[in-house]
Amino acid sequence: ELVEEYCNQIFEVRRFDDEIVDGSGSNFLYVKHLPIKRVLSVQYTNDNITWNAWDGKIWANDYLIYSVKKFPKGIGNIKVSYEAGWANPPGLVYKVITEIVAEVWQEGPGLSRLGLDSGGTSIQGSVSRNYRDLLERHEKLLKTLKIERVI
């Protein structure tokens, strides 16, 4: 998950049901998880109570969902179900994950915790690396896979 979080994309295909997004007022929608593989359904609401199936043709590239019709502009007025992720993740992802796991394991099973809020743990007088340190070591490799989004 830490590699996915850093890169802003999913490295295994997963299904996301009923994600609420803002209507753009244009022919495309942004969703949270990338890359988009398949759109399963799009619904919209005008009253925040009743959801209606979208009746325009829909398709997606890796980054956006498109329609021949404009999506109504609004806040939280679109509900999308879709699949996102890599069918075959780049070898670089496996390399970085393997290195991170090996490093944590080398510190000793149960002696260290890898997580967002983990701090350094002292092992025989040395301070172990935490999540952010591990990420910094691999940042240069992962940079080519990182998606920067401003929504």
PDB file of N, CA and C in Angstrom, residues 56-144:
ATOM      1  N   GLY A  56     -26.003   8.262 -20.945  1.00  0.00           N
ATOM      2  CA  GLY A  56     -25.078   8.578 -22.031  1.00  0.00           C
ATOM      3  C   GLY A  56     -24.020   7.498 -22.177  1.00  0.00           C
ATOM      4  N   LYS A  57     -23.467   7.386 -23.367  1.00  0.00           N
ATOM      5  CA  LYS A  57     -22.394   6.422 -23.595  1.00  0.00           C
ATOM      6  C   LYS A  57     -21.185   6.815 -22.750  1.00  0.00           C
ATOM      7  N   ILE A  58     -20.552   5.822 -22.105  1.00  0.00           N
ATOM      8  CA  ILE A  58     -19.422   6.081 -21.212  1.00  0.00           C
ATOM      9  C   ILE A  58     -18.218   5.260 -21.656  1.00  0.00           C
ATOM     10  N   TRP A  59     -17.036   5.833 -21.526  1.00  0.00           N
ATOM     11  CA  TRP A  59     -15.798   5.085 -21.735  1.00  0.00           C
ATOM     12  C   TRP A  59     -14.732   5.724 -20.850  1.00  0.00           C
ATOM     13  N   ALA A  60     -13.586   5.067 -20.726  1.00  0.00           N
ATOM     14  CA  ALA A  60     -12.530   5.594 -19.871  1.00  0.00           C
ATOM     15  C   ALA A  60     -11.165   5.354 -20.493  1.00  0.00           C
ATOM     16  N   ASN A  61     -10.244   6.248 -20.187  1.00  0.00           N
ATOM     17  CA  ASN A  61      -8.846   5.941 -20.430  1.00  0.00           C
ATOM     18  C   ASN A  61      -8.275   5.652 -19.037  1.00  0.00           C
ATOM     19  N   ASP A  62      -7.009   5.624 -18.864  1.00  0.00           N
ATOM     20  CA  ASP A  62      -6.449   5.295 -17.553  1.00  0.00           C
ATOM     21  C   ASP A  62      -6.768   6.334 -16.482  1.00  0.00           C
ATOM     22  N   TYR A  63      -7.068   7.565 -16.875  1.00  0.00           N
ATOM     23  CA  TYR A  63      -7.138   8.664 -15.922  1.00  0.00           C
ATOM     24  C   TYR A  63      -8.496   9.324 -15.743  1.00  0.00           C
ATOM     25  N   LEU A  64      -9.370   9.223 -16.743  1.00  0.00           N
ATOM     26  CA  LEU A  64     -10.663   9.903 -16.678  1.00  0.00           C
ATOM     27  C   LEU A  64     -11.775   9.010 -17.213  1.00  0.00           C
ATOM     28  N   ILE A  65     -13.007   9.307 -16.764  1.00  0.00           N
ATOM     29  CA  ILE A  65     -14.200   8.678 -17.326  1.00  0.00           C
ATOM     30  C   ILE A  65     -14.856   9.726 -18.218  1.00  0.00           C
ATOM     31  N   TYR A  66     -15.206   9.317 -19.424  1.00  0.00           N
ATOM     32  CA  TYR A  66     -15.780  10.234 -20.408  1.00  0.00           C
ATOM     33  C   TYR A  66     -17.212   9.844 -20.750  1.00  0.00           C
ATOM     34  N   SER A  67     -17.971  10.822 -21.243  1.00  0.00           N
ATOM     35  CA  SER A  67     -19.326  10.591 -21.726  1.00  0.00           C
ATOM     36  C   SER A  67     -19.578  11.480 -22.945  1.00  0.00           C
ATOM     37  N   VAL A  68     -20.486  11.029 -23.819  1.00  0.00           N
ATOM     38  CA  VAL A  68     -20.865  11.864 -24.956  1.00  0.00           C
ATOM     39  C   VAL A  68     -21.689  13.059 -24.482  1.00  0.00           C
ATOM     40  N   LYS A  69     -22.347  12.908 -23.338  1.00  0.00           N
ATOM     41  CA  LYS A  69     -23.124  13.994 -22.733  1.00  0.00           C
ATOM     42  C   LYS A  69     -22.324  14.609 -21.591  1.00  0.00           C
ATOM     43  N   LYS A  70     -22.585  15.857 -21.281  1.00  0.00           N
ATOM     44  CA  LYS A  70     -21.937  16.498 -20.141  1.00  0.00           C
ATOM     45  C   LYS A  70     -22.528  15.973 -18.833  1.00  0.00           C
ATOM     46  N   PHE A  71     -21.669  15.697 -17.880  1.00  0.00           N
ATOM     47  CA  PHE A  71     -22.114  15.303 -16.540  1.00  0.00           C
ATOM     48  C   PHE A  71     -22.605  16.555 -15.819  1.00  0.00           C
ATOM     49  N   PRO A  72     -23.714  16.443 -15.069  1.00  0.00           N
ATOM     50  CA  PRO A  72     -24.209  17.630 -14.372  1.00  0.00           C
ATOM     51  C   PRO A  72     -23.206  18.121 -13.331  1.00  0.00           C
ATOM     52  N   LYS A  73     -23.011  19.429 -13.269  1.00  0.00           N
ATOM     53  CA  LYS A  73     -22.090  20.018 -12.298  1.00  0.00           C
ATOM     54  C   LYS A  73     -22.719  19.937 -10.908  1.00  0.00           C
ATOM     55  N   GLY A  74     -21.920  19.567  -9.936  1.00  0.00           N
ATOM     56  CA  GLY A  74     -22.426  19.499  -8.572  1.00  0.00           C
ATOM     57  C   GLY A  74     -21.409  18.897  -7.626  1.00  0.00           C
ATOM     58  N   ILE A  75     -21.742  18.939  -6.364  1.00  0.00           N
ATOM     59  CA  ILE A  75     -20.875  18.381  -5.328  1.00  0.00           C
ATOM     60  C   ILE A  75     -21.477  17.068  -4.846  1.00  0.00           C
ATOM     61  N   GLY A  76     -20.739  15.978  -5.026  1.00  0.00           N
ATOM     62  CA  GLY A  76     -21.199  14.669  -4.578  1.00  0.00           C
ATOM     63  C   GLY A  76     -22.457  14.198  -5.283  1.00  0.00           C
ATOM     64  N   ASN A  77     -22.643  14.596  -6.525  1.00  0.00           N
ATOM     65  CA  ASN A  77     -23.874  14.260  -7.242  1.00  0.00           C
ATOM     66  C   ASN A  77     -23.718  13.120  -8.247  1.00  0.00           C
ATOM     67  N   ILE A  78     -22.533  12.511  -8.291  1.00  0.00           N
ATOM     68  CA  ILE A  78     -22.288  11.395  -9.204  1.00  0.00           C
ATOM     69  C   ILE A  78     -21.778  10.203  -8.394  1.00  0.00           C
ATOM     70  N   LYS A  79     -22.306   9.027  -8.712  1.00  0.00           N
ATOM     71  CA  LYS A  79     -21.880   7.790  -8.053  1.00  0.00           C
ATOM     72  C   LYS A  79     -21.336   6.856  -9.127  1.00  0.00           C
ATOM     73  N   VAL A  80     -20.084   6.408  -8.944  1.00  0.00           N
ATOM     74  CA  VAL A  80     -19.409   5.608  -9.961  1.00  0.00           C
ATOM     75  C   VAL A  80     -18.949   4.277  -9.376  1.00  0.00           C
ATOM     76  N   SER A  81     -19.157   3.199 -10.105  1.00  0.00           N
ATOM     77  CA  SER A  81     -18.572   1.897  -9.780  1.00  0.00           C
ATOM     78  C   SER A  81     -17.639   1.546 -10.932  1.00  0.00           C
ATOM     79  N   TYR A  82     -16.431   1.108 -10.591  1.00  0.00           N
ATOM     80  CA  TYR A  82     -15.430   0.858 -11.631  1.00  0.00           C
ATOM     81  C   TYR A  82     -14.344  -0.075 -11.115  1.00  0.00           C
ATOM     82  N   GLU A  83     -13.526  -0.529 -12.035  1.00  0.00           N
ATOM     83  CA  GLU A  83     -12.348  -1.310 -11.695  1.00  0.00           C
ATOM     84  C   GLU A  83     -11.127  -0.481 -12.042  1.00  0.00           C
ATOM     85  N   ALA A  84     -10.133  -0.527 -11.172  1.00  0.00           N
ATOM     86  CA  ALA A  84      -8.904   0.225 -11.408  1.00  0.00           C
ATOM     87  C   ALA A  84      -7.710  -0.594 -10.953  1.00  0.00           C
ATOM     88  N   GLY A  85      -6.585  -0.332 -11.556  1.00  0.00           N
ATOM     89  CA  GLY A  85      -5.350  -0.996 -11.169  1.00  0.00           C
ATOM     90  C   GLY A  85      -4.622  -1.556 -12.377  1.00  0.00           C
ATOM     91  N   TRP A  86      -3.412  -2.008 -12.141  1.00  0.00           N
ATOM     92  CA  TRP A  86      -2.594  -2.603 -13.189  1.00  0.00           C
ATOM     93  C   TRP A  86      -2.900  -4.092 -13.271  1.00  0.00           C
ATOM     94  N   ALA A  87      -3.156  -4.598 -14.464  1.00  0.00           N
ATOM     95  CA  ALA A  87      -3.306  -6.045 -14.656  1.00  0.00           C
ATOM     96  C   ALA A  87      -1.949  -6.728 -14.486  1.00  0.00           C
ATOM     97  N   ASN A  88      -0.901  -6.096 -14.977  1.00  0.00           N
ATOM     98  CA  ASN A  88       0.472  -6.595 -14.842  1.00  0.00           C
ATOM     99  C   ASN A  88       1.351  -5.445 -14.359  1.00  0.00           C
ATOM    100  N   PRO A  89       1.565  -5.354 -13.043  1.00  0.00           N
ATOM    101  CA  PRO A  89       2.366  -4.245 -12.511  1.00  0.00           C
ATOM    102  C   PRO A  89       3.789  -4.247 -13.068  1.00  0.00           C
ATOM    103  N   PRO A  90       4.376  -3.069 -13.188  1.00  0.00           N
ATOM    104  CA  PRO A  90       5.754  -2.979 -13.659  1.00  0.00           C
ATOM    105  C   PRO A  90       6.706  -3.724 -12.722  1.00  0.00           C
ATOM    106  N   GLY A  91       7.737  -4.329 -13.273  1.00  0.00           N
ATOM    107  CA  GLY A  91       8.716  -5.056 -12.472  1.00  0.00           C
ATOM    108  C   GLY A  91       9.348  -4.194 -11.399  1.00  0.00           C
ATOM    109  N   LEU A  92       9.457  -2.914 -11.660  1.00  0.00           N
ATOM    110  CA  LEU A  92      10.024  -1.975 -10.704  1.00  0.00           C
ATOM    111  C   LEU A  92       9.263  -1.988  -9.372  1.00  0.00           C
ATOM    112  N   VAL A  93       7.946  -2.133  -9.442  1.00  0.00           N
ATOM    113  CA  VAL A  93       7.122  -2.178  -8.228  1.00  0.00           C
ATOM    114  C   VAL A  93       7.504  -3.385  -7.385  1.00  0.00           C
ATOM    115  N   TYR A  94       7.626  -4.548  -8.017  1.00  0.00           N
ATOM    116  CA  TYR A  94       8.019  -5.756  -7.290  1.00  0.00           C
ATOM    117  C   TYR A  94       9.407  -5.592  -6.678  1.00  0.00           C
ATOM    118  N   LYS A  95      10.313  -4.962  -7.408  1.00  0.00           N
ATOM    119  CA  LYS A  95      11.680  -4.753  -6.919  1.00  0.00           C
ATOM    120  C   LYS A  95      11.665  -3.915  -5.643  1.00  0.00           C
ATOM    121  N   VAL A  96      10.964  -2.795  -5.661  1.00  0.00           N
ATOM    122  CA  VAL A  96      10.925  -1.908  -4.503  1.00  0.00           C
ATOM    123  C   VAL A  96      10.257  -2.598  -3.317  1.00  0.00           C
ATOM    124  N   ILE A  97       9.138  -3.269  -3.542  1.00  0.00           N
ATOM    125  CA  ILE A  97       8.441  -3.951  -2.447  1.00  0.00           C
ATOM    126  C   ILE A  97       9.318  -5.045  -1.849  1.00  0.00           C
ATOM    127  N   THR A  98       9.981  -5.813  -2.696  1.00  0.00           N
ATOM    128  CA  THR A  98      10.862  -6.876  -2.213  1.00  0.00           C
ATOM    129  C   THR A  98      11.987  -6.300  -1.362  1.00  0.00           C
ATOM    130  N   GLU A  99      12.574  -5.199  -1.800  1.00  0.00           N
ATOM    131  CA  GLU A  99      13.647  -4.573  -1.034  1.00  0.00           C
ATOM    132  C   GLU A  99      13.156  -4.067   0.313  1.00  0.00           C
ATOM    133  N   ILE A 100      11.967  -3.473   0.342  1.00  0.00           N
ATOM    134  CA  ILE A 100      11.409  -2.961   1.595  1.00  0.00           C
ATOM    135  C   ILE A 100      11.145  -4.115   2.561  1.00  0.00           C
ATOM    136  N   VAL A 101      10.516  -5.175   2.072  1.00  0.00           N
ATOM    137  CA  VAL A 101      10.218  -6.328   2.926  1.00  0.00           C
ATOM    138  C   VAL A 101      11.513  -6.956   3.443  1.00  0.00           C
ATOM    139  N   ALA A 102      12.492  -7.105   2.572  1.00  0.00           N
ATOM    140  CA  ALA A 102      13.772  -7.699   2.980  1.00  0.00           C
ATOM    141  C   ALA A 102      14.439  -6.856   4.065  1.00  0.00           C
ATOM    142  N   GLU A 103      14.390  -5.562   3.916  1.00  0.00           N
ATOM    143  CA  GLU A 103      15.017  -4.688   4.901  1.00  0.00           C
ATOM    144  C   GLU A 103      14.313  -4.780   6.251  1.00  0.00           C
ATOM    145  N   VAL A 104      12.982  -4.774   6.241  1.00  0.00           N
ATOM    146  CA  VAL A 104      12.231  -4.886   7.487  1.00  0.00           C
ATOM    147  C   VAL A 104      12.493  -6.247   8.131  1.00  0.00           C
ATOM    148  N   TRP A 105      12.502  -7.283   7.320  1.00  0.00           N
ATOM    149  CA  TRP A 105      12.734  -8.631   7.847  1.00  0.00           C
ATOM    150  C   TRP A 105      14.133  -8.751   8.441  1.00  0.00           C
ATOM    151  N   GLN A 106      15.100  -8.121   7.818  1.00  0.00           N
ATOM    152  CA  GLN A 106      16.474  -8.181   8.282  1.00  0.00           C
ATOM    153  C   GLN A 106      16.604  -7.579   9.679  1.00  0.00           C
ATOM    154  N   GLU A 107      15.761  -6.605   9.988  1.00  0.00           N
ATOM    155  CA  GLU A 107      15.779  -5.998  11.323  1.00  0.00           C
ATOM    156  C   GLU A 107      15.278  -6.979  12.372  1.00  0.00           C
ATOM    157  N   GLY A 108      14.598  -8.026  11.938  1.00  0.00           N
ATOM    158  CA  GLY A 108      14.125  -9.049  12.865  1.00  0.00           C
ATOM    159  C   GLY A 108      12.626  -9.078  12.932  1.00  0.00           C
ATOM    160  N   PRO A 109      12.038 -10.270  12.783  1.00  0.00           N
ATOM    161  CA  PRO A 109      10.574 -10.382  12.836  1.00  0.00           C
ATOM    162  C   PRO A 109      10.055  -9.937  14.197  1.00  0.00           C
ATOM    163  N   GLY A 110       9.051  -9.083  14.143  1.00  0.00           N
ATOM    164  CA  GLY A 110       8.420  -8.617  15.370  1.00  0.00           C
ATOM    165  C   GLY A 110       9.183  -7.493  16.057  1.00  0.00           C
ATOM    166  N   LEU A 111      10.354  -7.121  15.570  1.00  0.00           N
ATOM    167  CA  LEU A 111      11.144  -6.079  16.213  1.00  0.00           C
ATOM    168  C   LEU A 111      10.846  -4.703  15.650  1.00  0.00           C
ATOM    169  N   SER A 112      10.227  -4.673  14.506  1.00  0.00           N
ATOM    170  CA  SER A 112       9.973  -3.393  13.867  1.00  0.00           C
ATOM    171  C   SER A 112       8.564  -3.399  13.299  1.00  0.00           C
ATOM    172  N   ARG A 113       8.005  -2.222  13.123  1.00  0.00           N
ATOM    173  CA  ARG A 113       6.670  -2.104  12.552  1.00  0.00           C
ATOM    174  C   ARG A 113       6.733  -1.136  11.399  1.00  0.00           C
ATOM    175  N   LEU A 114       6.191  -1.549  10.273  1.00  0.00           N
ATOM    176  CA  LEU A 114       6.205  -0.698   9.094  1.00  0.00           C
ATOM    177  C   LEU A 114       4.812  -0.134   8.912  1.00  0.00           C
ATOM    178  N   GLY A 115       4.676   1.185   9.017  1.00  0.00           N
ATOM    179  CA  GLY A 115       3.365   1.795   8.849  1.00  0.00           C
ATOM    180  C   GLY A 115       3.488   3.299   8.793  1.00  0.00           C
ATOM    181  N   LEU A 116       2.413   3.956   8.462  1.00  0.00           N
ATOM    182  CA  LEU A 116       2.433   5.403   8.310  1.00  0.00           C
ATOM    183  C   LEU A 116       2.856   6.116   9.581  1.00  0.00           C
ATOM    184  N   ASP A 117       2.415   5.596  10.733  1.00  0.00           N
ATOM    185  CA  ASP A 117       2.704   6.287  11.973  1.00  0.00           C
ATOM    186  C   ASP A 117       3.861   5.664  12.732  1.00  0.00           C
ATOM    187  N   SER A 118       4.584   4.751  12.106  1.00  0.00           N
ATOM    188  CA  SER A 118       5.672   4.086  12.817  1.00  0.00           C
ATOM    189  C   SER A 118       6.832   5.044  13.016  1.00  0.00           C
ATOM    190  N   GLY A 119       7.479   4.875  14.127  1.00  0.00           N
ATOM    191  CA  GLY A 119       8.678   5.654  14.411  1.00  0.00           C
ATOM    192  C   GLY A 119       9.859   4.711  14.395  1.00  0.00           C
ATOM    193  N   GLY A 120      11.035   5.243  14.625  1.00  0.00           N
ATOM    194  CA  GLY A 120      12.210   4.379  14.683  1.00  0.00           C
ATOM    195  C   GLY A 120      12.190   3.536  15.940  1.00  0.00           C
ATOM    196  N   THR A 121      12.668   2.327  15.857  1.00  0.00           N
ATOM    197  CA  THR A 121      12.789   1.449  17.015  1.00  0.00           C
ATOM    198  C   THR A 121      14.264   1.180  17.228  1.00  0.00           C
ATOM    199  N   SER A 122      14.657   1.116  18.451  1.00  0.00           N
ATOM    200  CA  SER A 122      16.057   0.870  18.743  1.00  0.00           C
ATOM    201  C   SER A 122      16.319  -0.626  18.802  1.00  0.00           C
ATOM    202  N   ILE A 123      17.286  -1.067  18.015  1.00  0.00           N
ATOM    203  CA  ILE A 123      17.667  -2.474  18.007  1.00  0.00           C
ATOM    204  C   ILE A 123      19.161  -2.526  18.262  1.00  0.00           C
ATOM    205  N   GLN A 124      19.536  -3.009  19.430  1.00  0.00           N
ATOM    206  CA  GLN A 124      20.938  -3.110  19.822  1.00  0.00           C
ATOM    207  C   GLN A 124      21.679  -1.797  19.585  1.00  0.00           C
ATOM    208  N   GLY A 125      21.064  -0.711  20.023  1.00  0.00           N
ATOM    209  CA  GLY A 125      21.727   0.578  19.968  1.00  0.00           C
ATOM    210  C   GLY A 125      21.599   1.339  18.660  1.00  0.00           C
ATOM    211  N   SER A 126      21.151   0.692  17.587  1.00  0.00           N
ATOM    212  CA  SER A 126      20.985   1.416  16.327  1.00  0.00           C
ATOM    213  C   SER A 126      19.520   1.745  16.127  1.00  0.00           C
ATOM    214  N   VAL A 127      19.270   2.810  15.418  1.00  0.00           N
ATOM    215  CA  VAL A 127      17.888   3.207  15.173  1.00  0.00           C
ATOM    216  C   VAL A 127      17.455   2.673  13.824  1.00  0.00           C
ATOM    217  N   SER A 128      16.330   1.940  13.800  1.00  0.00           N
ATOM    218  CA  SER A 128      15.842   1.383  12.539  1.00  0.00           C
ATOM    219  C   SER A 128      15.174   2.469  11.719  1.00  0.00           C
ATOM    220  N   ARG A 129      15.053   2.229  10.453  1.00  0.00           N
ATOM    221  CA  ARG A 129      14.386   3.160   9.560  1.00  0.00           C
ATOM    222  C   ARG A 129      12.876   2.964   9.651  1.00  0.00           C
ATOM    223  N   ASN A 130      12.134   4.026   9.409  1.00  0.00           N
ATOM    224  CA  ASN A 130      10.690   3.912   9.401  1.00  0.00           C
ATOM    225  C   ASN A 130      10.167   4.011   7.972  1.00  0.00           C
ATOM    226  N   TYR A 131       8.865   4.035   7.828  1.00  0.00           N
ATOM    227  CA  TYR A 131       8.195   4.069   6.526  1.00  0.00           C
ATOM    228  C   TYR A 131       8.728   5.183   5.634  1.00  0.00           C
ATOM    229  N   ARG A 132       8.838   6.387   6.159  1.00  0.00           N
ATOM    230  CA  ARG A 132       9.251   7.515   5.344  1.00  0.00           C
ATOM    231  C   ARG A 132      10.697   7.370   4.872  1.00  0.00           C
ATOM    232  N   ASP A 133      11.577   6.838   5.715  1.00  0.00           N
ATOM    233  CA  ASP A 133      12.964   6.616   5.314  1.00  0.00           C
ATOM    234  C   ASP A 133      13.044   5.594   4.193  1.00  0.00           C
ATOM    235  N   LEU A 134      12.294   4.512   4.318  1.00  0.00           N
ATOM    236  CA  LEU A 134      12.306   3.487   3.279  1.00  0.00           C
ATOM    237  C   LEU A 134      11.833   4.084   1.956  1.00  0.00           C
ATOM    238  N   LEU A 135      10.802   4.906   2.018  1.00  0.00           N
ATOM    239  CA  LEU A 135      10.265   5.506   0.809  1.00  0.00           C
ATOM    240  C   LEU A 135      11.285   6.447   0.166  1.00  0.00           C
ATOM    241  N   GLU A 136      11.997   7.195   0.952  1.00  0.00           N
ATOM    242  CA  GLU A 136      13.003   8.099   0.407  1.00  0.00           C
ATOM    243  C   GLU A 136      14.076   7.341  -0.358  1.00  0.00           C
ATOM    244  N   ARG A 137      14.436   6.184   0.130  1.00  0.00           N
ATOM    245  CA  ARG A 137      15.467   5.387  -0.553  1.00  0.00           C
ATOM    246  C   ARG A 137      15.003   4.913  -1.922  1.00  0.00           C
ATOM    247  N   HIS A 138      13.709   4.719  -2.079  1.00  0.00           N
ATOM    248  CA  HIS A 138      13.177   4.184  -3.334  1.00  0.00           C
ATOM    249  C   HIS A 138      12.465   5.252  -4.175  1.00  0.00           C
ATOM    250  N   GLU A 139      12.416   6.458  -3.657  1.00  0.00           N
ATOM    251  CA  GLU A 139      11.700   7.532  -4.339  1.00  0.00           C
ATOM    252  C   GLU A 139      12.199   7.751  -5.769  1.00  0.00           C
ATOM    253  N   LYS A 140      13.490   7.721  -5.950  1.00  0.00           N
ATOM    254  CA  LYS A 140      14.060   7.955  -7.275  1.00  0.00           C
ATOM    255  C   LYS A 140      13.579   6.893  -8.272  1.00  0.00           C
ATOM    256  N   LEU A 141      13.527   5.639  -7.830  1.00  0.00           N
ATOM    257  CA  LEU A 141      13.053   4.566  -8.711  1.00  0.00           C
ATOM    258  C   LEU A 141      11.566   4.719  -9.028  1.00  0.00           C
ATOM    259  N   LEU A 142      10.782   5.049  -8.010  1.00  0.00           N
ATOM    260  CA  LEU A 142       9.325   5.109  -8.178  1.00  0.00           C
ATOM    261  C   LEU A 142       8.847   6.385  -8.869  1.00  0.00           C
ATOM    262  N   LYS A 143       9.694   7.379  -8.955  1.00  0.00           N
ATOM    263  CA  LYS A 143       9.292   8.673  -9.510  1.00  0.00           C
ATOM    264  C   LYS A 143       8.684   8.555 -10.907  1.00  0.00           C
ATOM    265  N   THR A 144       9.178   7.612 -11.708  1.00  0.00           N
ATOM    266  CA  THR A 144       8.647   7.445 -13.075  1.00  0.00           C
ATOM    267  C   THR A 144       7.213   6.922 -13.077  1.00  0.00           C
TER     268      THR A 144
END
